[in-house]
C-alpha cells in the first residue's frame, strides 16, 4: 500500500513540476539574466585538475550556541582550515581551493593560517576567493544556513570551469583527494553529479518527499561536471524554483531540492561509495549502515550536525546517549587540527589511535561496560585503514 501511495505521489509531483516549469518560464528569464550578468564570462576551459570549492558565509550573528565558544561563522572557518590542511597533507600534487563567501576576510584569514606551514605544503596549495552570487529574488538564499543554496548555482557562479569538487566545510580527508577526483573518469556519457549516500535521515524523516535511490543523496559532497549541468535537457533554474514552490513547506535545505529533482532523473547521478561520507554511525545503526566500511575504512570523514564539536554544542542531557557517536568524530578532527605538518603521517596516526584508545577506556569505565569495542561493533582502528595504508 505504501509503495503504491509513494508511486502515486511521485507521479503527481512530476506532473506538477512540469506544469510549474512551463508557468515559471518568463520568471526564469529574469533570474537567468541576473545571474549571467554577475557571473564570469564563458571561455574555453584550461586542461587542469578540477578545483575544490568551499562555501564560507558570515551570517552576521555574534551570539554563541549554548555550550560553544564559537559563532557559526567561526565554526565554518575553523572547519575550512582543517579540511584544507588534511587535503594538502595527503595530496602529493598541487591542489586548488576556491572559497565562495560573502565576507572579504575569509581569504586573508586562510592565507594567514597557511603562511605558518612548511614551504613543501604551502607551495602545494592554490587559494582564491569569489563572492557568492544568487538569482534576484531567490527566496531560499538563507534557508537552513546562510548561502547554503549557493551550491545549486555552481555552474553559473563558476562559469569558467568544466568540473569542480564541492565540499561542505565539515569534512576531513583520510586519503589523498586525488583519489576522489579520479572518480570523474568513471562517469558515463550522461552523469552530471557524483554523490555519496546520505545518512539515515530520509529513512527516518521526510518520507513523503521523493528522494534519490534507496536512502537519498548527500549534498555535502558533489563531484560536479558543470558543463553537463549547464547542458541538462531541462532548464535547471525554473526546475529548482518550481520544486522550491511546490514543496516549500517540507524543504529543509538544498539537499532536499537535489533529491527531489534527481529522484526523477536518476541517470544523471554517479554513485560514490559510503566511505566518502564517513561517520561513526555507519557501523552502529541499521539505517545508516555502511557494510563496506569495515574493509575500506573512512576515505572522507563528514562531521555533519556539528559532530566535530558535538560535546560542546549538544544539550548536556543528550550527550551520554550520543557519546559513542561524538568522541571518534571529534578526535579525528582535533588530531588533524593539532597535527604539525613537519611531523610524518605516522605521528598523526599514532596520536589519533592513542587518544581514541584513551577515550574508549574512559567511556567503558563510565558505563561500567565489558564491551571490547565501545565506538563500533568492531575495532575503530579498522576505520583508520586509509590513513594507516599511507604510513
XYZ file of C-alpha atoms in Angstrom, residues 58 102 108 126 151 173 185 192 262 273 290 294 314 347 351:
15
model
C 29.109 35.009 7.563
C 30.088 36.972 1.475
C 43.155 36.672 4.256
C 46.467 27.445 -4.567
C 25.752 25.197 -4.456
C 40.294 13.729 4.331
C 36.930 9.306 -15.106
C 26.438 15.081 -14.026
C 17.174 13.666 -9.230
C 30.648 4.565 -2.052
C 27.812 1.103 5.523
C 34.867 -2.298 7.824
C 24.597 19.491 22.088
C 52.848 10.565 14.135
C 48.431 10.253 18.326
